[in-house]
Amino acid sequence: MVILQFSQVGAGDIHLVGGKGANLGEMAQAGFPVPPGFCVTAAAYRQFIAEAGLWPAIAGELASVPAEDMAALEAAAARIRGLLEAAPVPAEVEAAVVAAYARLSGGRAPVAVRSSATAEDLPEASFAGQQETYLNVQGEAAVLAAVRRCWASLWTARAIAYRRRNGFPHEQVHLAVVVQEMVEPDTAGVLFTANPLSNNPDEILVNAAYGLGESVVSGRVTPDTYRLAKQPELKVVEKTLGAKGTRMCGQGGGGTVTEAVPRPDQERFCLDSGALQALVSLGLRVEAHYQAPQDIEWALAGGRLYLLQARPITTLARAVPKRSQPGRRLTRTERLVLDDILEHYPDPPYPLDYEAVTSGYETLLGFMRGVGLAVPPAGEIICMDELGIPSIRPAAPRPTWRLLALPWRLRTSLRYDPADWGRAEAARFTAVLADLRTVSPAHLTGAALADHIDRAMAVATELGQVRFTRYIGPMMIRGALVKFFIRLGGGPRKISEADLLGGLSYKTMEIDQALQRLATVAAAAPEVQAALLDLPAGQVRAALAATPAGPAFLQEVTLFLNQHGARTMKVYLPFSTSSWSENADSLWATLAALLRLVDPDAGETRAAAAAERYRQLRERVAARLPGPLRRAYLAGVDRFRMAHVVREATLYAIEEALALARAGGREAGRQLAAAGALAAPEQVIFLTLPELRQALQGQMPPETVRRTVARRRAARTAAEEAWRGPEYGAAAVGEGDLSGQPGSPGVARGAVKVIVGPAEFGKLQQGDVLVCNFTDPAWTPLFALAAAVVADTGGPLSHAAIVAREYGIPAVLGTRVATARLKDGDTVVVDGARGLVRVQTPPTLPVAGA
């Protein structure tokens, strides 16, 4: 049988008409509103292959291509498609297709021609996007040509590679073709009869936009999103207005065109309550028919609803990892693990960040295992589901018998001399990074571009391992030993890392000093200072270029960026951040903050005082220790200080490596967007690194990339809650007060300024209390302005604590909710030694006439 009408097939006929055809026939026979159409059966495809004698040639091409050689596979696939496109279509098949098309509105109706593989839309393997779809096809010749292109699409390199990976024999996968009347919808989209973001079977999720649903499926537009509860009635729990800037629609003569959506339509929801209720009711009927949650494509045209496709929601089988069991509070150790992760990764990573996040955290876990603690792999602590939603499952380290060897391991780790970095290792990594910089990602494609990104990531990973295992880990041990010697020598009982770093030059200090020099240059030119202080960051560069003193200042900025431009705002989220060289907005904001310093020379004065305090401490303790202990103390403090220099140097080297990887990722986004796999280059961040490699090598087809990205973009709104978790909160101490971890001693009073990112650096005035989610090295200049620091994350060893102690200002960290509970203008007293933030309520003023 060459042709089967929808009324002749059902769910059990996948072997005849493929997954799409079988589902459409099943729904049509069940009375659902499916646009009419027919299937060109898999038998027609087999007849075509057999009569043209193509299989021996196809098998021969495939036998000669190694599985890992994508370039050879691309060439072989092109030759196979050439064979199919040159072979004659059996006359019987051609006549049957023409006759069936004529019965659809007299052969004049525009149709959609869709591939429907016999191993497609299965619960265990969707094969989504492995073959092609052609929309708004008009006329007999065009329909026949589209059928041939669908047959040929079974033999793209990506489809061949997909079958190889999933163990489907090529000779057992055949292709049917669905020909269906086009619906020119007013609104279209997708409906999930169970919420795939939360794996909640009691919720429904709907995406809707104007025009053809392909714009929603492919991620070309941001749709309206509706979340509904099934019980006790179909109630809208949440709805989010999408941008819906464009719509896709059919054009005269065939094919599709993208049009702009008028602004008033963009600013309203595209489904009214009646249409939404009717759509959801229809979706529940489909779910009841299949007795399983369904992913449904739908269209609304002229007030009528149509079903275009339905398939099982396979991702529900993989539940989003839960941080803890219901009703169980985190233990103190688990809470510390959670706080540490959130300090380093304050925002939920995107899929493209995920491999770097787990790789970086695995370095710490490896160190813990090395000292005798049992911890699970990083991928079991920092998790990400198929929709790109990350979550944290903190696991408390467990002691093992190997802890008995801890003294020997500590002694071994202290043998590392931090000076080795300057002697050899720094030069080696500098050479590797220089070599990577000679390669322009724009000149690479496919596997070569993926390899370039992998090389840069590998350098960052190795730097992280060297940094922690050879320098930071031993540095922590040396710090404890040095403090012990100081107490033996009659020094102060309470001493911080900052007390041991006075007079030391290291990367972050060099950057801060260079920033202050830039601010001093800016302050000497009124028009430059005005541009930095008065304009939004995005307008600063253009304004400077138009002023008499601006070009000279921009040259100074260029020199600064040549030395320090790799500094980033979120170091450990490599692809969802940017450096000063890539986006100077945060640099302008930082300079604006420095221009508000009352005493620009205070930094130099503070540094000189710190250097003198360290000199006196060093000499006093050394004078009171006997010979062997004195030598051990002096050697230990020197190595501790050198390790800090290396700690800062390696961090900046990691930033340089990640900037190179990020440049490769941006180029990959541009190439995938140009190939139609992404609606915009920046959407590349919704692919994981392995998926990016597959997409670049043609192993992940454009339609699959678009569908994956669209669903993850829609799911991103759930990422923040999943990342921090509902139990991430702080206990109040008194009315409105906050508690946290002591970070830096001292007491300070001031007005709150909540700073959530670089764009708000300009808000901070001298004497304000900086309240933020986290800080990293790029935030350091703000400490010169702040009277105190309060952060949601962090602990005594965090960046914020170390820098606050260096600047001599109190800090309370790990409050968890400071940025949510405090607001600009609140007056607070920060007690850094006790870890308390007290909110001062202003006195109530008498009412006039009372």
Tab-separated table of C-alpha atoms in Angstrom, residues 90-394:
chain	number	residue	atom	x	y	z
A	90	PRO	CA	8.390	4.548	-9.336
A	91	ALA	CA	5.508	5.601	-11.561
A	92	GLU	CA	3.006	3.871	-9.263
A	93	VAL	CA	4.201	5.893	-6.281
A	94	GLU	CA	4.185	9.182	-8.175
A	95	ALA	CA	0.646	8.645	-9.455
A	96	ALA	CA	-0.640	7.685	-6.023
A	97	VAL	CA	0.852	10.774	-4.375
A	98	VAL	CA	-0.603	13.077	-7.037
A	99	ALA	CA	-4.054	11.479	-6.717
A	100	ALA	CA	-4.048	11.691	-2.930
A	101	TYR	CA	-2.975	15.339	-3.033
A	102	ALA	CA	-5.779	16.095	-5.513
A	103	ARG	CA	-8.314	14.835	-2.987
A	104	LEU	CA	-7.157	17.474	-0.468
A	105	SER	CA	-9.234	20.549	-1.427
A	106	GLY	CA	-8.992	19.714	-5.089
A	107	GLY	CA	-5.195	19.736	-5.109
A	108	ARG	CA	-5.021	23.467	-4.390
A	109	ALA	CA	-4.471	23.447	-0.630
A	110	PRO	CA	-1.078	24.394	0.771
A	111	VAL	CA	0.267	21.423	2.727
A	112	ALA	CA	2.929	20.555	5.253
A	113	VAL	CA	5.161	17.679	4.163
A	114	ARG	CA	6.789	15.973	7.138
A	115	SER	CA	9.200	13.081	7.461
A	116	SER	CA	7.921	10.232	9.626
A	117	ALA	CA	10.530	7.588	10.398
A	118	THR	CA	9.534	4.096	11.491
A	119	ALA	CA	11.731	4.527	14.609
A	120	GLU	CA	10.338	7.904	15.595
A	121	ASP	CA	8.299	9.354	18.479
A	122	LEU	CA	8.872	6.205	20.493
A	123	PRO	CA	8.768	6.482	24.293
A	124	GLU	CA	12.389	5.375	24.527
A	125	ALA	CA	13.832	7.166	21.476
A	126	SER	CA	12.133	10.153	19.888
A	127	PHE	CA	14.347	10.560	16.783
A	128	ALA	CA	13.054	14.134	16.914
A	129	GLY	CA	14.414	16.321	14.142
A	130	GLN	CA	16.434	13.613	12.466
A	131	GLN	CA	14.625	14.214	9.163
A	132	GLU	CA	13.064	17.229	7.486
A	133	THR	CA	9.749	19.127	7.408
A	134	TYR	CA	8.597	21.461	4.623
A	135	LEU	CA	5.823	23.982	5.277
A	136	ASN	CA	3.354	25.707	2.929
A	137	VAL	CA	4.113	23.432	-0.020
A	138	GLN	CA	1.869	24.233	-3.028
A	139	GLY	CA	1.297	22.246	-6.244
A	140	GLU	CA	1.851	18.658	-7.400
A	141	ALA	CA	5.461	19.161	-8.486
A	142	ALA	CA	6.380	20.853	-5.220
A	143	VAL	CA	4.735	18.095	-3.161
A	144	LEU	CA	6.599	15.363	-5.069
A	145	ALA	CA	9.881	17.262	-4.671
A	146	ALA	CA	9.282	17.621	-0.925
A	147	VAL	CA	8.570	13.876	-0.612
A	148	ARG	CA	11.886	13.115	-2.333
A	149	ARG	CA	13.752	15.524	-0.052
A	150	CYS	CA	12.192	13.840	2.983
A	151	TRP	CA	13.387	10.436	1.739
A	152	ALA	CA	16.885	11.821	1.148
A	153	SER	CA	16.955	13.389	4.634
A	154	LEU	CA	17.052	9.880	6.124
A	155	TRP	CA	20.660	9.874	4.910
A	156	THR	CA	22.111	13.057	6.304
A	157	ALA	CA	25.284	12.608	8.326
A	158	ARG	CA	23.455	13.602	11.495
A	159	ALA	CA	20.721	10.999	10.946
A	160	ILE	CA	23.263	8.266	10.175
A	161	ALA	CA	25.320	9.169	13.256
A	162	TYR	CA	22.200	9.228	15.463
A	163	ARG	CA	21.212	5.709	14.383
A	164	ARG	CA	24.747	4.472	14.958
A	165	ARG	CA	24.866	5.904	18.482
A	166	ASN	CA	21.470	4.481	19.411
A	167	GLY	CA	22.016	1.047	17.881
A	168	PHE	CA	19.321	1.209	15.169
A	169	PRO	CA	20.332	-0.791	12.047
A	170	HIS	CA	20.130	1.449	8.972
A	171	GLU	CA	18.314	-1.176	6.925
A	172	GLN	CA	15.561	-1.437	9.539
A	173	VAL	CA	14.709	2.276	9.667
A	174	HIS	CA	12.449	3.314	6.817
A	175	LEU	CA	10.798	6.599	6.051
A	176	ALA	CA	7.150	7.439	5.571
A	177	VAL	CA	6.006	10.944	4.673
A	178	VAL	CA	3.004	12.821	6.085
A	179	VAL	CA	1.207	15.238	3.756
A	180	GLN	CA	-1.280	17.363	5.693
A	181	GLU	CA	-3.353	20.448	4.978
A	182	MET	CA	-1.659	23.576	6.285
A	183	VAL	CA	-3.381	25.530	9.003
A	184	GLU	CA	-2.528	29.239	8.887
A	185	PRO	CA	-2.926	29.902	12.616
A	186	ASP	CA	-3.554	33.102	14.462
A	187	THR	CA	-1.792	31.542	17.453
A	188	ALA	CA	0.100	28.282	17.896
A	189	GLY	CA	2.511	26.551	20.239
A	190	VAL	CA	3.031	23.543	22.478
A	191	LEU	CA	1.190	22.121	25.473
A	192	PHE	CA	2.564	19.713	28.067
A	193	THR	CA	-0.074	17.829	30.017
A	194	ALA	CA	2.452	17.387	32.843
A	195	ASN	CA	4.887	20.097	33.887
A	196	PRO	CA	8.285	18.951	32.532
A	197	LEU	CA	10.112	21.675	34.475
A	198	SER	CA	9.079	20.391	37.899
A	199	ASN	CA	8.061	16.847	36.873
A	200	ASN	CA	4.645	17.638	38.354
A	201	PRO	CA	1.902	15.512	36.759
A	202	ASP	CA	-0.757	17.740	38.350
A	203	GLU	CA	0.259	20.825	36.368
A	204	ILE	CA	-0.069	21.816	32.709
A	205	LEU	CA	2.366	24.044	30.866
A	206	VAL	CA	1.455	25.968	27.697
A	207	ASN	CA	3.664	28.027	25.352
A	208	ALA	CA	1.906	30.225	22.809
A	209	ALA	CA	2.913	32.782	20.173
A	210	TYR	CA	1.527	34.329	17.001
A	211	GLY	CA	1.731	32.555	13.644
A	212	LEU	CA	3.086	29.099	12.912
A	213	GLY	CA	4.114	26.988	15.889
A	214	GLU	CA	7.536	26.387	14.340
A	215	SER	CA	8.646	29.730	15.791
A	216	VAL	CA	7.918	28.388	19.305
A	217	VAL	CA	9.393	24.919	18.750
A	218	SER	CA	12.564	26.329	17.197
A	219	GLY	CA	13.036	29.022	19.854
A	220	ARG	CA	12.840	31.886	17.356
A	221	VAL	CA	10.500	33.792	19.672
A	222	THR	CA	9.964	34.012	23.411
A	223	PRO	CA	6.376	32.772	23.809
A	224	ASP	CA	3.748	33.500	26.410
A	225	THR	CA	3.883	30.839	29.134
A	226	TYR	CA	0.922	29.613	31.153
A	227	ARG	CA	1.105	27.240	34.125
A	228	LEU	CA	-2.170	25.687	35.258
A	229	ALA	CA	-3.183	23.364	38.077
A	230	LYS	CA	-5.367	20.414	37.062
A	231	GLN	CA	-7.205	20.245	40.398
A	232	PRO	CA	-9.598	21.239	41.778
A	233	GLU	CA	-10.283	23.042	38.496
A	234	LEU	CA	-8.185	24.225	35.596
A	235	LYS	CA	-6.815	27.267	37.376
A	236	VAL	CA	-4.028	29.490	36.012
A	237	VAL	CA	-1.283	29.451	38.646
A	238	GLU	CA	1.170	31.639	36.783
A	239	LYS	CA	1.478	33.301	33.406
A	240	THR	CA	4.452	35.087	31.883
A	241	LEU	CA	4.250	37.504	28.968
A	242	GLY	CA	6.676	36.626	26.181
A	243	ALA	CA	8.278	39.092	23.785
A	244	LYS	CA	6.692	37.563	20.662
A	245	GLY	CA	8.544	40.066	18.466
A	246	THR	CA	8.035	38.143	15.220
A	247	ARG	CA	5.690	35.560	13.744
A	248	MET	CA	6.204	32.982	11.008
A	249	CYS	CA	3.511	32.580	8.367
A	250	GLY	CA	3.025	31.124	4.901
A	251	GLN	CA	3.688	33.264	1.853
A	252	GLY	CA	2.094	33.207	-1.578
A	253	GLY	CA	3.653	30.698	-3.918
A	254	GLY	CA	4.943	28.510	-1.084
A	255	GLY	CA	7.401	28.615	1.775
A	256	THR	CA	7.303	30.781	4.885
A	257	VAL	CA	8.160	34.339	5.809
A	258	THR	CA	8.886	35.997	9.163
A	259	GLU	CA	7.032	39.206	9.966
A	260	ALA	CA	7.264	41.729	12.801
A	261	VAL	CA	4.470	41.662	15.371
A	262	PRO	CA	2.918	45.080	16.107
A	263	ARG	CA	3.910	46.474	19.495
A	264	PRO	CA	0.348	46.373	20.972
A	265	ASP	CA	0.107	42.654	20.153
A	266	GLN	CA	3.516	41.996	21.725
A	267	GLU	CA	2.350	43.596	24.955
A	268	ARG	CA	-0.740	41.438	25.412
A	269	PHE	CA	-1.208	37.717	25.958
A	270	CYS	CA	-2.054	35.962	22.709
A	271	LEU	CA	-4.593	33.543	24.292
A	272	ASP	CA	-7.654	34.797	26.084
A	273	SER	CA	-9.045	32.810	29.011
A	274	GLY	CA	-11.675	31.045	26.914
A	275	ALA	CA	-9.203	29.842	24.282
A	276	LEU	CA	-6.754	28.755	27.001
A	277	GLN	CA	-9.396	26.731	28.819
A	278	ALA	CA	-10.546	25.098	25.579
A	279	LEU	CA	-6.954	24.243	24.639
A	280	VAL	CA	-6.139	22.745	28.038
A	281	SER	CA	-9.368	20.719	28.061
A	282	LEU	CA	-8.456	19.354	24.653
A	283	GLY	CA	-4.978	18.475	25.878
A	284	LEU	CA	-6.364	16.555	28.840
A	285	ARG	CA	-8.599	14.576	26.491
A	286	VAL	CA	-5.502	13.602	24.481
A	287	GLU	CA	-3.703	12.583	27.691
A	288	ALA	CA	-6.682	10.479	28.736
A	289	HIS	CA	-6.756	8.815	25.331
A	290	TYR	CA	-3.094	7.826	25.442
A	291	GLN	CA	-3.153	7.241	29.222
A	292	ALA	CA	0.193	9.042	29.547
A	293	PRO	CA	1.402	12.666	29.723
A	294	GLN	CA	1.708	14.196	26.252
A	295	ASP	CA	3.776	16.845	24.470
A	296	ILE	CA	1.251	18.385	22.059
A	297	GLU	CA	1.683	20.788	19.142
A	298	TRP	CA	-1.462	22.830	18.468
A	299	ALA	CA	-2.807	25.713	16.415
A	300	LEU	CA	-5.708	28.136	16.766
A	301	ALA	CA	-7.096	29.514	13.500
A	302	GLY	CA	-10.307	31.496	13.113
A	303	GLY	CA	-11.420	30.485	16.586
A	304	ARG	CA	-10.934	26.740	15.895
A	305	LEU	CA	-8.398	24.538	17.643
A	306	TYR	CA	-6.313	22.001	15.720
A	307	LEU	CA	-3.972	19.251	16.915
A	308	LEU	CA	-0.819	18.992	14.838
A	309	GLN	CA	1.125	16.379	16.794
A	310	ALA	CA	1.271	14.494	20.088
A	311	ARG	CA	4.094	12.482	21.611
A	312	PRO	CA	4.915	11.119	25.078
A	313	ILE	CA	6.900	13.359	27.458
A	314	THR	CA	9.950	11.133	27.817
A	315	THR	CA	11.824	13.527	30.148
A	316	LEU	CA	9.404	12.836	32.997
A	317	ALA	CA	11.214	9.554	33.597
A	318	ARG	CA	14.210	11.577	34.771
A	319	ALA	CA	13.103	13.509	37.816
A	320	VAL	CA	14.812	16.737	38.816
A	321	PRO	CA	17.207	15.819	41.643
A	322	LYS	CA	15.877	16.889	45.019
A	323	ARG	CA	18.221	18.490	47.513
A	324	SER	CA	16.732	16.805	50.520
A	325	GLN	CA	13.901	14.571	51.494
A	326	PRO	CA	10.600	16.294	52.368
A	327	GLY	CA	10.562	17.288	56.019
A	328	ARG	CA	14.324	16.759	56.498
A	329	ARG	CA	16.449	19.778	57.299
A	330	LEU	CA	20.003	19.975	56.081
A	331	THR	CA	22.663	19.037	58.594
A	332	ARG	CA	25.198	21.675	59.571
A	333	THR	CA	27.844	20.072	57.362
A	334	GLU	CA	25.460	19.854	54.410
A	335	ARG	CA	24.594	23.490	54.941
A	336	LEU	CA	28.293	24.402	54.845
A	337	VAL	CA	28.658	22.484	51.564
A	338	LEU	CA	25.651	24.311	50.141
A	339	ASP	CA	27.016	27.692	51.239
A	340	ASP	CA	30.419	26.938	49.707
A	341	ILE	CA	28.879	25.984	46.354
A	342	LEU	CA	26.649	29.063	46.299
A	343	GLU	CA	29.598	31.290	47.163
A	344	HIS	CA	31.573	30.111	44.158
A	345	TYR	CA	28.577	29.679	41.868
A	346	PRO	CA	26.128	32.331	43.116
A	347	ASP	CA	23.922	32.152	40.028
A	348	PRO	CA	22.576	28.929	38.542
A	349	PRO	CA	24.897	27.731	35.782
A	350	TYR	CA	23.628	27.494	32.244
A	351	PRO	CA	23.996	24.158	30.430
A	352	LEU	CA	27.144	25.382	28.666
A	353	ASP	CA	28.681	26.215	32.075
A	354	TYR	CA	27.822	22.882	33.647
A	355	GLU	CA	30.862	20.815	32.662
A	356	ALA	CA	33.222	23.539	33.873
A	357	VAL	CA	31.310	23.856	37.154
A	358	THR	CA	31.451	20.150	37.955
A	359	SER	CA	35.044	19.872	36.770
A	360	GLY	CA	36.086	22.774	38.996
A	361	TYR	CA	34.238	21.419	42.018
A	362	GLU	CA	35.703	17.964	41.452
A	363	THR	CA	39.142	19.495	42.109
A	364	LEU	CA	38.078	20.358	45.658
A	365	LEU	CA	36.463	16.956	46.143
A	366	GLY	CA	39.629	15.261	44.930
A	367	PHE	CA	41.635	17.132	47.563
A	368	MET	CA	39.150	15.997	50.221
A	369	ARG	CA	39.441	12.385	49.100
A	370	GLY	CA	43.211	12.741	49.209
A	371	VAL	CA	43.140	13.556	52.917
A	372	GLY	CA	40.867	10.589	53.685
A	373	LEU	CA	37.265	11.822	53.334
A	374	ALA	CA	34.610	10.018	51.310
A	375	VAL	CA	32.546	12.282	49.047
A	376	PRO	CA	30.467	11.486	45.947
A	377	PRO	CA	31.451	12.772	42.485
A	378	ALA	CA	30.762	16.408	41.731
A	379	GLY	CA	28.070	15.439	39.222
A	380	GLU	CA	26.043	13.865	42.031
A	381	ILE	CA	26.261	17.010	44.169
A	382	ILE	CA	25.808	19.646	41.468
A	383	CYS	CA	23.141	18.227	39.184
A	384	MET	CA	21.461	19.314	35.958
A	385	ASP	CA	18.455	17.707	34.320
A	386	GLU	CA	17.643	17.407	30.614
A	387	LEU	CA	15.830	20.756	30.654
A	388	GLY	CA	18.968	22.492	31.890
A	389	ILE	CA	17.631	23.081	35.410
A	390	PRO	CA	20.523	22.873	37.901
A	391	SER	CA	20.164	21.858	41.523
A	392	ILE	CA	22.412	21.105	44.488
A	393	ARG	CA	22.351	17.939	46.584
A	394	PRO	CA	24.868	18.717	49.343
